mmCIF file of C-alpha atoms in Angstrom:
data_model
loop_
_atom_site.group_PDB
_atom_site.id
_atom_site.type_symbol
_atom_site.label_atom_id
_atom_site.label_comp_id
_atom_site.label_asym_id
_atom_site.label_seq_id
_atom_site.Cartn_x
_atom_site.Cartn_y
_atom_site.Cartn_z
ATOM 1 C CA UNK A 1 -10.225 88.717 134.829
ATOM 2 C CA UNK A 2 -8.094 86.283 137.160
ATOM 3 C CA UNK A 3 -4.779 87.629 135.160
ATOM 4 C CA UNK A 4 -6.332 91.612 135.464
ATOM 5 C CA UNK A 5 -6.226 90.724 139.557
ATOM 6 C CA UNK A 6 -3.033 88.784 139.648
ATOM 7 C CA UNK A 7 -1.075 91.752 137.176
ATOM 8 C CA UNK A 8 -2.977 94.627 139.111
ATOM 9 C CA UNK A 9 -1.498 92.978 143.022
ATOM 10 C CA UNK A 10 2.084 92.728 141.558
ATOM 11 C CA UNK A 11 1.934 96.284 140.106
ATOM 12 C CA UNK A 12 0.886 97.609 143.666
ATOM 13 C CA UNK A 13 3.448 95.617 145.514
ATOM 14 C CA UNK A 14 5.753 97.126 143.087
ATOM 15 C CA UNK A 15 4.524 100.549 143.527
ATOM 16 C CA UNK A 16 4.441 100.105 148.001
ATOM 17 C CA UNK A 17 8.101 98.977 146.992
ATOM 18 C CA UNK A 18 8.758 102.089 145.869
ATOM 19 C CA UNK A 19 7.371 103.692 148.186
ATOM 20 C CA UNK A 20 8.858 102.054 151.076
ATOM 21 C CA UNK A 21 12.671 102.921 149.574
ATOM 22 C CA UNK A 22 11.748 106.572 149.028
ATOM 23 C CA UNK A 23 10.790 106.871 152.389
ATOM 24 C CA UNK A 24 13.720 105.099 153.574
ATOM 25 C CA UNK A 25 16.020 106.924 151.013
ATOM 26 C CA UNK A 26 17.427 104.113 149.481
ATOM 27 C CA UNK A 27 16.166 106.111 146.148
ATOM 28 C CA UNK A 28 16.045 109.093 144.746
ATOM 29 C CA UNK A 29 13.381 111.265 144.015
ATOM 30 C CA UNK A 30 13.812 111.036 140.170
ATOM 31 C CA UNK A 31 14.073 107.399 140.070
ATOM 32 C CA UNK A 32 11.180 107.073 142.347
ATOM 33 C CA UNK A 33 9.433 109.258 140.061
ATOM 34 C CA UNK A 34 10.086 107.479 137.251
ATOM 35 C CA UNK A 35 9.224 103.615 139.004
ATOM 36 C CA UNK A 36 5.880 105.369 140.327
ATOM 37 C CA UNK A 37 5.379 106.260 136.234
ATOM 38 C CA UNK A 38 6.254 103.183 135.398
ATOM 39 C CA UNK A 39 4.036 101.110 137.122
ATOM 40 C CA UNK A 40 0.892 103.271 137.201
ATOM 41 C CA UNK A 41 1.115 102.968 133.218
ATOM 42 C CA UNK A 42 1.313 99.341 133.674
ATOM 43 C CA UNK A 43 -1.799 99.435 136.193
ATOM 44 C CA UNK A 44 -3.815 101.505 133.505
ATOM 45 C CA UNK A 45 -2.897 99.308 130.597
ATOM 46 C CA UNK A 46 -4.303 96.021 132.774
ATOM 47 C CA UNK A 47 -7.065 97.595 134.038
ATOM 48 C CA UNK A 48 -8.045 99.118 131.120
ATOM 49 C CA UNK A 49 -6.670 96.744 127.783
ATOM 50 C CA UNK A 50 -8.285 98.755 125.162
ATOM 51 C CA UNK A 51 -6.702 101.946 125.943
ATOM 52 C CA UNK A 52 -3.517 100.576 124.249
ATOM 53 C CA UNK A 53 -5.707 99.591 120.930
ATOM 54 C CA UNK A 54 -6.716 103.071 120.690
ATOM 55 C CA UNK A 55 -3.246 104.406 121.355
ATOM 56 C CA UNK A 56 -2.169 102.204 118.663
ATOM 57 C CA UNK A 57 -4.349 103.457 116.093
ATOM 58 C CA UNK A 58 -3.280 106.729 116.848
ATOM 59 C CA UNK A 59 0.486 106.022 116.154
ATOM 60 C CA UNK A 60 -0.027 104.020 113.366
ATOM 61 C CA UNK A 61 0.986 100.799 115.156
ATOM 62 C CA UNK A 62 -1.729 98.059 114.223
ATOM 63 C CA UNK A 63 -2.052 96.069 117.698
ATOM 64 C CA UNK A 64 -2.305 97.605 121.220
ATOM 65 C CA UNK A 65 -0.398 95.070 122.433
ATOM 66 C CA UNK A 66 2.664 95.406 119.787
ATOM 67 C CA UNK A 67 2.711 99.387 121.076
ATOM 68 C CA UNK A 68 3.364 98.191 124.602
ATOM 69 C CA UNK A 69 5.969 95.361 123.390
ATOM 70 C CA UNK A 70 7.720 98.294 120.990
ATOM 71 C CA UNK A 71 7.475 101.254 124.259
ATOM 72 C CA UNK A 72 8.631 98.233 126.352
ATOM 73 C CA UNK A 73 11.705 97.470 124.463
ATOM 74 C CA UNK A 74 13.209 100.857 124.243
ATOM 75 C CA UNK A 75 12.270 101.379 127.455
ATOM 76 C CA UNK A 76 14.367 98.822 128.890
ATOM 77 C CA UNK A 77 17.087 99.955 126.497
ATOM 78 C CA UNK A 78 17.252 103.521 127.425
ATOM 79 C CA UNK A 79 17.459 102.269 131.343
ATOM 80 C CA UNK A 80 19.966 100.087 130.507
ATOM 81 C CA UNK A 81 21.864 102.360 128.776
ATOM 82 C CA UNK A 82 21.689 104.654 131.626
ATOM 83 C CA UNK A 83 22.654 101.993 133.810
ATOM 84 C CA UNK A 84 26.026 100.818 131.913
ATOM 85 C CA UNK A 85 27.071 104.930 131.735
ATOM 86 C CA UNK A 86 26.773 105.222 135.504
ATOM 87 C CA UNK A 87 28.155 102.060 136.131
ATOM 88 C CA UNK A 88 30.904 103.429 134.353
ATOM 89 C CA UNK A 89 31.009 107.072 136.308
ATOM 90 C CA UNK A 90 31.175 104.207 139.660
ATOM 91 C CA UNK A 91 33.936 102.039 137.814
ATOM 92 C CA UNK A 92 35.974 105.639 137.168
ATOM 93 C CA UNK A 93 35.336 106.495 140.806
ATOM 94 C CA UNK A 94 36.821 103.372 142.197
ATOM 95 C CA UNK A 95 39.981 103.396 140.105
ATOM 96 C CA UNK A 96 40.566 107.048 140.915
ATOM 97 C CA UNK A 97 40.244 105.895 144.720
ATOM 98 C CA UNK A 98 42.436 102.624 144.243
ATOM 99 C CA UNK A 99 45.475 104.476 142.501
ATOM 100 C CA UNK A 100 44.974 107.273 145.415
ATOM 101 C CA UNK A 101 45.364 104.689 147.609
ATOM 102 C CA UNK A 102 48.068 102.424 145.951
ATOM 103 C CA UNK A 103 50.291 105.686 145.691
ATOM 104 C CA UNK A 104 49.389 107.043 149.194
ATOM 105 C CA UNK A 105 50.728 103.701 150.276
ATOM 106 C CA UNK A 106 53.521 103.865 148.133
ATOM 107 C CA UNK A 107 54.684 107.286 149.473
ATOM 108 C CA UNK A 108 54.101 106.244 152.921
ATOM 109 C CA UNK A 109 56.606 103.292 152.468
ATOM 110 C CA UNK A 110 59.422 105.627 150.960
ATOM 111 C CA UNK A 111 58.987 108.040 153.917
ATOM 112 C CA UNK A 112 59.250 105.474 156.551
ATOM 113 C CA UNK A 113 62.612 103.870 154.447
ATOM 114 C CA UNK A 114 64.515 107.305 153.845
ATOM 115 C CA UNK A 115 63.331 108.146 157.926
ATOM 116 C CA UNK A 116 65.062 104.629 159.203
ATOM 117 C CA UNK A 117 67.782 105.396 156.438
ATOM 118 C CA UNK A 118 68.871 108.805 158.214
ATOM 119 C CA UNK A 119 68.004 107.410 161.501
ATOM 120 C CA UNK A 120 71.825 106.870 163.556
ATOM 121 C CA UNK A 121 70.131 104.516 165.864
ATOM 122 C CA UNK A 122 68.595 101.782 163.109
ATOM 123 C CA UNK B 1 69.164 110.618 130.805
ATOM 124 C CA UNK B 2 66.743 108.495 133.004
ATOM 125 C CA UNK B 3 64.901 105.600 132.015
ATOM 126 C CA UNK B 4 61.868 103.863 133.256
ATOM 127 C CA UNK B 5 59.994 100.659 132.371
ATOM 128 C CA UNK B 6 56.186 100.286 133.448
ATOM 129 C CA UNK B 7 54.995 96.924 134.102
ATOM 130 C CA UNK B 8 51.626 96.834 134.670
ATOM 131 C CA UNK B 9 50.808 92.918 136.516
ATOM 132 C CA UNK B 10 47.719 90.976 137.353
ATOM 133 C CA UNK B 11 48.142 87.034 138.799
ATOM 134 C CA UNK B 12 51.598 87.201 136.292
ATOM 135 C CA UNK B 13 53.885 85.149 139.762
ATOM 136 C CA UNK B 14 54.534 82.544 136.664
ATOM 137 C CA UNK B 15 56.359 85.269 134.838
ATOM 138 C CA UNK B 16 56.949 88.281 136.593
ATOM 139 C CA UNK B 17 60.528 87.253 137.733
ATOM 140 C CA UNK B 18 61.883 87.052 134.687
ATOM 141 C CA UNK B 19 60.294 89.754 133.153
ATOM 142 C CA UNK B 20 61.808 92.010 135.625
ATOM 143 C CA UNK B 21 64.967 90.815 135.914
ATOM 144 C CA UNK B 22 65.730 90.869 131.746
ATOM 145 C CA UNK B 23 63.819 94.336 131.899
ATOM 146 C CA UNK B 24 65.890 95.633 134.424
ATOM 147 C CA UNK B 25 69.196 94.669 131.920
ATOM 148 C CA UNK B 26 67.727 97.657 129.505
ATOM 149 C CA UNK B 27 66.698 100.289 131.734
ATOM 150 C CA UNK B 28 67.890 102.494 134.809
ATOM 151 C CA UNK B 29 64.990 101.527 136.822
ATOM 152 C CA UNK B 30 61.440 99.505 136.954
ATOM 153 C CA UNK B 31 58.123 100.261 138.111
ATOM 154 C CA UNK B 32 56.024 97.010 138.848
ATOM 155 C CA UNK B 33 52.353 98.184 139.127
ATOM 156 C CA UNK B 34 50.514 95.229 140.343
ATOM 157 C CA UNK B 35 46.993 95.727 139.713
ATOM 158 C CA UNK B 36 45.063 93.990 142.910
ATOM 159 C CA UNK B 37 46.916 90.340 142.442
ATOM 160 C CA UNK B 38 45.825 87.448 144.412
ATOM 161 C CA UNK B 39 48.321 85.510 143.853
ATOM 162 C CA UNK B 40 52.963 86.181 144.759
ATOM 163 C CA UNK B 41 52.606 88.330 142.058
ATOM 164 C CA UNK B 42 54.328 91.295 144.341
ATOM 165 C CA UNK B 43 56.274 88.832 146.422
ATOM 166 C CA UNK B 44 58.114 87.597 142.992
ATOM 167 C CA UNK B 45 58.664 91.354 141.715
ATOM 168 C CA UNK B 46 60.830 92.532 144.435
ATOM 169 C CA UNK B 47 64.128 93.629 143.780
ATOM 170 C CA UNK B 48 66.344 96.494 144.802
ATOM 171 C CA UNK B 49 66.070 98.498 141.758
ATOM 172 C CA UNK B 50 62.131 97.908 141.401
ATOM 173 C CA UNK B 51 59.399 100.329 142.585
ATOM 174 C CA UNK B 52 55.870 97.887 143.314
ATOM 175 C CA UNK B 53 53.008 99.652 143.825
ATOM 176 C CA UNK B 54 49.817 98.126 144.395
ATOM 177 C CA UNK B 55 46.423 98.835 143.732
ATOM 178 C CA UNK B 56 44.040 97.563 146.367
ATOM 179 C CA UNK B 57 41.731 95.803 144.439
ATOM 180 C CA UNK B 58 41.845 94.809 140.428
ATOM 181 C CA UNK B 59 41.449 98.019 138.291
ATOM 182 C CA UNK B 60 42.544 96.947 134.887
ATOM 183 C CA UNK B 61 45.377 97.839 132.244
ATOM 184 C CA UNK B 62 44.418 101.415 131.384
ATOM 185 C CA UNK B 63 44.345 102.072 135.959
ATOM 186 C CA UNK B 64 47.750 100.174 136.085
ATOM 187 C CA UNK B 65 49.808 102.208 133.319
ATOM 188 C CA UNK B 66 47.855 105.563 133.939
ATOM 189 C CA UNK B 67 49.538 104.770 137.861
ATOM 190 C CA UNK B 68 52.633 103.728 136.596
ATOM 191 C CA UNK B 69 52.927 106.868 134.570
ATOM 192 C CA UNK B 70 51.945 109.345 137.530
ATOM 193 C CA UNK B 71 54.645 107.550 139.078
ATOM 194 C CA UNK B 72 57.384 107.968 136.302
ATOM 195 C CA UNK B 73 56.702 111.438 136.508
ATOM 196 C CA UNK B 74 57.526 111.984 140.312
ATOM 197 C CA UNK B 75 60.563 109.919 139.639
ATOM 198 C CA UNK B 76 61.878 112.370 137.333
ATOM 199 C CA UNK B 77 62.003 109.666 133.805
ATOM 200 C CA UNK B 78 62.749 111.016 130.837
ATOM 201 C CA UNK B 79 61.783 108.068 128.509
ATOM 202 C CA UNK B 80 59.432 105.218 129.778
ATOM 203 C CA UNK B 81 58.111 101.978 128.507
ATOM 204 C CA UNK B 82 55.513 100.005 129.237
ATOM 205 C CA UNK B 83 55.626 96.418 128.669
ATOM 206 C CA UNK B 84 53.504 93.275 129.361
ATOM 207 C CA UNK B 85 54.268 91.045 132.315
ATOM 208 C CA UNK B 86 53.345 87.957 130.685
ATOM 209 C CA UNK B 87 56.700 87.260 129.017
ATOM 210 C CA UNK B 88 55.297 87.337 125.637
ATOM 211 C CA UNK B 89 57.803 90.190 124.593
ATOM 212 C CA UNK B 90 61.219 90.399 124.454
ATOM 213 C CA UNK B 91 63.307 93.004 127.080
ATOM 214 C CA UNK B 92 65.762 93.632 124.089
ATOM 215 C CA UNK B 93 63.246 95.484 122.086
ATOM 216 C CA UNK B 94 63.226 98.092 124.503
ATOM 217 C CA UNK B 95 65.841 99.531 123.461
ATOM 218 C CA UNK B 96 64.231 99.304 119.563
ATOM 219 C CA UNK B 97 61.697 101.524 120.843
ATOM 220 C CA UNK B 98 63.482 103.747 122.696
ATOM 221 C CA UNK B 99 65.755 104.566 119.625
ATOM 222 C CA UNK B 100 63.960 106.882 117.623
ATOM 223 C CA UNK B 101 62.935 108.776 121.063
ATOM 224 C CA UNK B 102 66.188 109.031 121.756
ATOM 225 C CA UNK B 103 67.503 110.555 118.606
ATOM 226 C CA UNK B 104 64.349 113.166 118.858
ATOM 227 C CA UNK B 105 62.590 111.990 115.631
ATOM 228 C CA UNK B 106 59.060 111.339 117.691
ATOM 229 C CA UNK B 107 57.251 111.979 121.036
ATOM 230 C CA UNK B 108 55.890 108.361 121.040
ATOM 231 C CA UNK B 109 56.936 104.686 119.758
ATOM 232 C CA UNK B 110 54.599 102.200 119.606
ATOM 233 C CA UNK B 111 56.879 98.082 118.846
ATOM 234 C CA UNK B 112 54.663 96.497 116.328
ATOM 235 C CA UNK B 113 54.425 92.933 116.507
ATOM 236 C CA UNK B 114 53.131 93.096 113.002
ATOM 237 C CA UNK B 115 56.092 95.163 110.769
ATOM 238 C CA UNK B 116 58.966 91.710 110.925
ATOM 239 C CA UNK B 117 58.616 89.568 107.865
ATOM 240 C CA UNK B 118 58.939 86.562 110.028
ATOM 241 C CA UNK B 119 55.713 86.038 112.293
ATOM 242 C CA UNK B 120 54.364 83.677 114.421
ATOM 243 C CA UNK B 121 51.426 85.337 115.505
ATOM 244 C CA UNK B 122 48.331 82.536 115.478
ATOM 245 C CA UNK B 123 45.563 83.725 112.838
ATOM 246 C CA UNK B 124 43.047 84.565 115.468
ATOM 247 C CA UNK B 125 45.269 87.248 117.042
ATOM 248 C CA UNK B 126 45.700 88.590 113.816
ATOM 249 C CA UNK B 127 42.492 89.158 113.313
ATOM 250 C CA UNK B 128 40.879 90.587 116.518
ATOM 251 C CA UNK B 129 44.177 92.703 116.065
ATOM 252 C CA UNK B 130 42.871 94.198 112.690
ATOM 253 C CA UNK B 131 39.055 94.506 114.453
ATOM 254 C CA UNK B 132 41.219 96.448 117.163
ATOM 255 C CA UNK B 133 43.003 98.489 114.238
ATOM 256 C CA UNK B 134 39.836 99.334 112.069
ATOM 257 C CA UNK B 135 37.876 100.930 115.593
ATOM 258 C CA UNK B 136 40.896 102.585 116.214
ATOM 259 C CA UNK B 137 40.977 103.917 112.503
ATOM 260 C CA UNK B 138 37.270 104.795 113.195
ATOM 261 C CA UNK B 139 37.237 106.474 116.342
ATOM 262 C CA UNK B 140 40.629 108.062 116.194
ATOM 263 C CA UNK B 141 41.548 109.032 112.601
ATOM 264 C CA UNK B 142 45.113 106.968 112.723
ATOM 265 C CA UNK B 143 46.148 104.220 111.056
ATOM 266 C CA UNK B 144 48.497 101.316 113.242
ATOM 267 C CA UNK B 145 49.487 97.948 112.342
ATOM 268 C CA UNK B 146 49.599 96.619 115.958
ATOM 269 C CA UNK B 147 47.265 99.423 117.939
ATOM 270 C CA UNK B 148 47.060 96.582 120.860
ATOM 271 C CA UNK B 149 51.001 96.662 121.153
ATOM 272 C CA UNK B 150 52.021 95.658 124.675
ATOM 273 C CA UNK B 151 55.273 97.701 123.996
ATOM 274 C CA UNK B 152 55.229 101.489 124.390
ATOM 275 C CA UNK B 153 57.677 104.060 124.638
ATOM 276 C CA UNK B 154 57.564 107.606 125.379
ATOM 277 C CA UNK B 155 59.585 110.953 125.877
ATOM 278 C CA UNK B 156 58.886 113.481 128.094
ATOM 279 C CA UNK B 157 56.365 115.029 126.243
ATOM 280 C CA UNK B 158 54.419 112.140 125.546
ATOM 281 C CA UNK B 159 54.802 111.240 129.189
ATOM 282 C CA UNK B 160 53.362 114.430 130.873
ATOM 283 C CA UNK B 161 50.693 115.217 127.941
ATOM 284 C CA UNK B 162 49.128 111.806 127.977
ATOM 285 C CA UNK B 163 45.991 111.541 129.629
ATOM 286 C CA UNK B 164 44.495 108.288 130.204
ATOM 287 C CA UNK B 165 41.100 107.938 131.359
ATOM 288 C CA UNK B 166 40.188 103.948 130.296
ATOM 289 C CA UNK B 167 40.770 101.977 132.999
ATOM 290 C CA UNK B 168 40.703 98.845 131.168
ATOM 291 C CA UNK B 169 41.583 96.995 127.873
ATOM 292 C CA UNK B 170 40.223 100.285 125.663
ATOM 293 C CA UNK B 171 43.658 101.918 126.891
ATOM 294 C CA UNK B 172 45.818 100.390 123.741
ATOM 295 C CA UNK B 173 43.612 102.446 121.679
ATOM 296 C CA UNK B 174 43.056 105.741 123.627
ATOM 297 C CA UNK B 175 46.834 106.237 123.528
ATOM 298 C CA UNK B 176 46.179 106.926 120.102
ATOM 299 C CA UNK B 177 43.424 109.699 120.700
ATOM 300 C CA UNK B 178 45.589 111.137 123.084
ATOM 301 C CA UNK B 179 48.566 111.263 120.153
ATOM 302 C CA UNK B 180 46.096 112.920 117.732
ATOM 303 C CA UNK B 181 44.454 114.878 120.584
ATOM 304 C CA UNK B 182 47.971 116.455 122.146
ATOM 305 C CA UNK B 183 49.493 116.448 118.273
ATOM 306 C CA UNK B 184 52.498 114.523 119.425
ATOM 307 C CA UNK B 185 54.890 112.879 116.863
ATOM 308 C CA UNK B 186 54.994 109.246 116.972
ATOM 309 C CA UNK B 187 55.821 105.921 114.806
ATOM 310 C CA UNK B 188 55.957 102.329 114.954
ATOM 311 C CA UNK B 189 58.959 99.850 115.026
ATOM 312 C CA UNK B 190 59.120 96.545 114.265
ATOM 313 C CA UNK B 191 59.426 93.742 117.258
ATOM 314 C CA UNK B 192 59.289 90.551 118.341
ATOM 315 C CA UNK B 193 56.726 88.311 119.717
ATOM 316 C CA UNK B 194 56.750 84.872 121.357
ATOM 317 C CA UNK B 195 53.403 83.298 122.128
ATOM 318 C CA UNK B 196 53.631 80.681 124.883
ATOM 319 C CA UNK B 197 49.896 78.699 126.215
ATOM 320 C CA UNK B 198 50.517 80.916 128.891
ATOM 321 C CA UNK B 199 50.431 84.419 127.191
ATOM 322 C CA UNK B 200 48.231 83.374 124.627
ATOM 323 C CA UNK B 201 45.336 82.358 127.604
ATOM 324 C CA UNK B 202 45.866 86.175 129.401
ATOM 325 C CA UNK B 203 45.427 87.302 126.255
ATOM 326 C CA UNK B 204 42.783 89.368 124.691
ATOM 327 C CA UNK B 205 40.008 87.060 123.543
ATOM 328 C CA UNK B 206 36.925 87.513 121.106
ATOM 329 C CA UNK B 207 34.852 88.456 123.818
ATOM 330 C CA UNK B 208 36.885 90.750 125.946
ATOM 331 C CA UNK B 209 37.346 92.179 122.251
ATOM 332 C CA UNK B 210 33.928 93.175 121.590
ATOM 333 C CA UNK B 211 33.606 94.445 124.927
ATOM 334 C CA UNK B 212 36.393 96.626 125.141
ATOM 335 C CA UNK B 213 35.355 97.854 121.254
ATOM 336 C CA UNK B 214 32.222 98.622 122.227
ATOM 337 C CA UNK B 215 33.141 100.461 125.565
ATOM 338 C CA UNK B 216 35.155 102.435 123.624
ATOM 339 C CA UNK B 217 32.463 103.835 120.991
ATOM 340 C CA UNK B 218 30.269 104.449 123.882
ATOM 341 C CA UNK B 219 33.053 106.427 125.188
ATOM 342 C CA UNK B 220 33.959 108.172 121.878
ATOM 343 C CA UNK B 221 30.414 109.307 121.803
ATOM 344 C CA UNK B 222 29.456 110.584 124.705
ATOM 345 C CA UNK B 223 33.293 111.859 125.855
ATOM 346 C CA UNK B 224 32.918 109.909 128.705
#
């Protein structure tokens, strides 16, 4: 009962977390969509344990609890999956900027060179 | 007939001196990309007939040849190498690889470390070089003895139709989906390879190995 209270107070800090960057736009609507998912599954599962022995059965998993480990699992997989691939898209972003740069600067040097070159007065 | 040498450089101020300079011996020109340095690496490349270009902060191997090559283009090459900056290879196989490119027979030369009968290459290299080789084989379809080469040569076909999108170490092997992608003619020569404490520690390691391997099977499968 003491663990339902502690786990249930965590879950709705996470969720007013959530909350609080959507409103300030620090995340999307998707991903705040999916964290609001998130943790209202985890609210129902520790407010209401045997839900997850009955979803069991249903899949053919023998505990409740290994169904939430298993879900759990490739949850964290498939968002950290996602996570590496846009990390990626960023990394691709940067480079593209950084060789912009680098040959902006590059350019900008061999203009000012040929200018004092042809220049009488340098 | 114009050539140009790529030298892609990160922290290399121990080396990059004399890399240039014996480069500069087999070529008409040199193009020093230093890839975000912290260190004199820029400072020790200058020379009169070296371009440096810089890239503001650290973008890795694949970044600093896919610059270097944008760069080759605008300065009209018509063959160009790339080769290491950490003194590991010698300048005077440039002109090994540049042979067969210039006698037309292929679009691209890759220097093998692995084709001389005498080698001093330390067992460990030798093998995360064959890992290297097999996801190459895997992903790509071709087989190489040394598909990590840090010596490349290229004509002006292979220069303009090359694409290179991987940024970092996965670049060795993407050279060789671009060659089967763009159906360009290539081959591999035989070269030589000194290993110093030095190269050997900027080398590729186990780790950096499995990273760059499996960066570029999540590439190959979702054509990042």
């Amino acid at each position: 009962m003491i663990l339902q209270g502690i786990l249930s107070i965590v879950i709705l800090l996470s969720l007013w977390r959530g909350a609080a960057a959507l409103h300030k736009r620090q995340l999307s609507m998707y991903v705040s969509f999916a964290w609001v998912l998130l943790w209202m599954g985890a609210l129902v599962i520790v407010l209401w344990p045997d839900l997850t022995s009955q979803l069991a059965t249903v899949v053919g998993i023998g505990r409740g609890v290994d169904l939430v480990v298993y879900v759990s699992i490739l949850t964290i997989f498939v968002i950290l999956f996602k996570m590496l691939v846009h990390f990626d898209h960023i990394d691709e972003r940067i480079t593209k900027l950084a060789q912009h740069m680098a040959l902006n600067e590059y350019e900008r040097k061999e203009h000012a060179k040929k200018s004092s070159d042809s220049d009488p007065r340098v | 007939m114009k050539t140009v040498a790529i030298i892609p450089a990160y922290n290399e101020e121990r080396t990059i001196h004399s890399v240039v300079r014996s480069v500069l011996s087999q070529v008409d020109e040199v193009i020093v990309v230093d890839d975000g340095s912290v260190d004199r690496t820029v400072y020790k490349a200058q020379h009169e007939q070296v371009v440096v270009v810089s890239h503001p902060v650290n973008c890795g191997l694949g970044a600093s040849i896919a610059t270097g090559f944008i760069l080759a283009r605008e300065r009209n090459a018509d063959f160009a190498v790339t080769i290491d900056a950490d003194g590991q290879l010698f300048a005077s196989d440039i002109r090994t690889v540049l042979t067969p490119l210039m006698n037309g027979e292929c679009d691209v030369v890759i220097g093998s470390r692995f084709l001389t009968t005498r080698s001093s290459i330390p067992l460990l290299r030798k093998f995360y070089n064959s890992i290297g080789n097999f996801v190459t084989f895997l992903l790509f379809g071709i087989h190489a003895t040394d598909s990590q080469s840090g010596i490349r040569a290229f004509n002006r076909s292979g220069l303009f139709f090359i694409e290179l999108r991987c940024a970092r170490m996965e670049v060795s092997s993407e050279f060789f989906g671009e060659i089967k992608a763009k159906n360009l003619r290539w081959r591999e020569v035989p070269i030589h390879v000194q290993y110093t404490a030095y190269s050997l520690s900027k080398g590729q390691g186990l780790r950096r190995g499995i990273v760059t391997a499996f960066r570029l099977i999540i590439r190959r499968m979702y054509r990042l």
